[in-house]
């Protein structure tokens, strides 16, 4: 398992860990049945809080990507390709909703947002 943690990123560390592990599970880098390193080991190796790592592992567990067995560790679950694709769509939808909300806070109209998206799709 390889993680790239940026303390200067605007993205919280637990979200960085969750996103990277999710991607590694979905692309097959982390295979079904693989045991993830312990929370303490990841915290020690990356110089971050164990609570941060636990939050990331708990998120993956709630998404069904890993199963955590108390006292034994966290293990990668088999993933259904359709589930993986649906989950990716939900993440994209969430990101778009956040972006639209930010644009509205800045006073952009629906038409301005659509024009911006259209321009970006053309590139």
PDB file of N, CA and C in Angstrom, residues 6 20 24 30 36 39-40 43 45 50 54-55 57 71 73 76 94 96-97 103 105 118 120-122:
ATOM      1  N   UNK A   6      -0.484  14.852   1.701  1.00  0.00           N
ATOM      2  CA  UNK A   6      -0.041  16.238   1.612  1.00  0.00           C
ATOM      3  C   UNK A   6      -0.659  17.030   2.755  1.00  0.00           C
ATOM      4  N   UNK A  20      -7.378   7.506  -1.903  1.00  0.00           N
ATOM      5  CA  UNK A  20      -6.284   6.732  -2.484  1.00  0.00           C
ATOM      6  C   UNK A  20      -6.504   5.229  -2.310  1.00  0.00           C
ATOM      7  N   UNK A  24      -7.103   2.383  -5.168  1.00  0.00           N
ATOM      8  CA  UNK A  24      -6.263   1.183  -5.243  1.00  0.00           C
ATOM      9  C   UNK A  24      -7.096  -0.093  -5.185  1.00  0.00           C
ATOM     10  N   UNK A  30      -4.964  -3.223  -4.813  1.00  0.00           N
ATOM     11  CA  UNK A  30      -5.200  -3.959  -3.567  1.00  0.00           C
ATOM     12  C   UNK A  30      -6.243  -5.014  -3.873  1.00  0.00           C
ATOM     13  N   UNK A  36      -5.067  -4.687   5.128  1.00  0.00           N
ATOM     14  CA  UNK A  36      -4.485  -3.346   5.164  1.00  0.00           C
ATOM     15  C   UNK A  36      -3.546  -3.256   6.361  1.00  0.00           C
ATOM     16  N   UNK A  39      -3.829   0.400  11.770  1.00  0.00           N
ATOM     17  CA  UNK A  39      -4.022   1.833  11.951  1.00  0.00           C
ATOM     18  C   UNK A  39      -2.764   2.452  12.551  1.00  0.00           C
ATOM     19  N   UNK A  40      -2.220   1.810  13.561  1.00  0.00           N
ATOM     20  CA  UNK A  40      -1.021   2.345  14.219  1.00  0.00           C
ATOM     21  C   UNK A  40       0.180   2.372  13.278  1.00  0.00           C
ATOM     22  N   UNK A  43      -0.266   5.254  10.868  1.00  0.00           N
ATOM     23  CA  UNK A  43      -0.066   6.507  11.604  1.00  0.00           C
ATOM     24  C   UNK A  43       1.424   6.754  11.842  1.00  0.00           C
ATOM     25  N   UNK A  45       4.059   5.358  10.157  1.00  0.00           N
ATOM     26  CA  UNK A  45       4.808   5.487   8.901  1.00  0.00           C
ATOM     27  C   UNK A  45       4.604   6.839   8.218  1.00  0.00           C
ATOM     28  N   UNK A  50      -3.481   8.397  14.629  1.00  0.00           N
ATOM     29  CA  UNK A  50      -4.159   7.106  14.473  1.00  0.00           C
ATOM     30  C   UNK A  50      -5.662   7.311  14.277  1.00  0.00           C
ATOM     31  N   UNK A  54      -7.971   5.760  11.377  1.00  0.00           N
ATOM     32  CA  UNK A  54      -9.172   4.997  11.747  1.00  0.00           C
ATOM     33  C   UNK A  54     -10.399   5.565  11.053  1.00  0.00           C
ATOM     34  N   UNK A  55     -10.493   6.887  10.975  1.00  0.00           N
ATOM     35  CA  UNK A  55     -11.628   7.519  10.303  1.00  0.00           C
ATOM     36  C   UNK A  55     -11.669   7.108   8.826  1.00  0.00           C
ATOM     37  N   UNK A  57     -10.320   4.314   7.493  1.00  0.00           N
ATOM     38  CA  UNK A  57     -10.661   2.890   7.439  1.00  0.00           C
ATOM     39  C   UNK A  57     -12.159   2.692   7.692  1.00  0.00           C
ATOM     40  N   UNK A  71      -9.679  -6.432  16.441  1.00  0.00           N
ATOM     41  CA  UNK A  71      -8.544  -7.190  16.948  1.00  0.00           C
ATOM     42  C   UNK A  71      -7.768  -7.948  15.880  1.00  0.00           C
ATOM     43  N   UNK A  73      -7.900  -6.775  12.157  1.00  0.00           N
ATOM     44  CA  UNK A  73      -7.492  -5.861  11.099  1.00  0.00           C
ATOM     45  C   UNK A  73      -8.573  -5.612  10.076  1.00  0.00           C
ATOM     46  N   UNK A  76      -9.553  -6.198   2.434  1.00  0.00           N
ATOM     47  CA  UNK A  76     -10.200  -5.730   1.209  1.00  0.00           C
ATOM     48  C   UNK A  76     -11.284  -6.724   0.801  1.00  0.00           C
ATOM     49  N   UNK A  94     -21.497  14.200  -6.284  1.00  0.00           N
ATOM     50  CA  UNK A  94     -21.258  14.974  -5.058  1.00  0.00           C
ATOM     51  C   UNK A  94     -20.307  16.139  -5.329  1.00  0.00           C
ATOM     52  N   UNK A  96     -19.773  17.613  -8.195  1.00  0.00           N
ATOM     53  CA  UNK A  96     -20.472  18.602  -9.018  1.00  0.00           C
ATOM     54  C   UNK A  96     -21.441  19.435  -8.180  1.00  0.00           C
ATOM     55  N   UNK A  97     -22.150  18.782  -7.266  1.00  0.00           N
ATOM     56  CA  UNK A  97     -23.067  19.520  -6.382  1.00  0.00           C
ATOM     57  C   UNK A  97     -22.318  20.552  -5.555  1.00  0.00           C
ATOM     58  N   UNK A 103     -20.430  27.949  -6.929  1.00  0.00           N
ATOM     59  CA  UNK A 103     -20.691  28.907  -8.008  1.00  0.00           C
ATOM     60  C   UNK A 103     -21.895  29.796  -7.664  1.00  0.00           C
ATOM     61  N   UNK A 105     -22.919  30.565  -4.650  1.00  0.00           N
ATOM     62  CA  UNK A 105     -22.488  31.487  -3.601  1.00  0.00           C
ATOM     63  C   UNK A 105     -21.744  32.683  -4.178  1.00  0.00           C
ATOM     64  N   UNK A 118     -19.913  23.725 -20.454  1.00  0.00           N
ATOM     65  CA  UNK A 118     -19.846  23.466 -21.906  1.00  0.00           C
ATOM     66  C   UNK A 118     -18.466  23.796 -22.455  1.00  0.00           C
ATOM     67  N   UNK A 120     -15.653  23.864 -20.804  1.00  0.00           N
ATOM     68  CA  UNK A 120     -14.682  22.891 -20.274  1.00  0.00           C
ATOM     69  C   UNK A 120     -14.786  21.538 -20.981  1.00  0.00           C
ATOM     70  N   UNK A 121     -15.987  21.151 -21.367  1.00  0.00           N
ATOM     71  CA  UNK A 121     -16.172  19.880 -22.075  1.00  0.00           C
ATOM     72  C   UNK A 121     -15.596  19.923 -23.476  1.00  0.00           C
ATOM     73  N   UNK A 122     -15.550  21.115 -24.069  1.00  0.00           N
ATOM     74  CA  UNK A 122     -15.010  21.267 -25.419  1.00  0.00           C
ATOM     75  C   UNK A 122     -13.487  21.138 -25.452  1.00  0.00           C
TER      76      UNK A 122
END
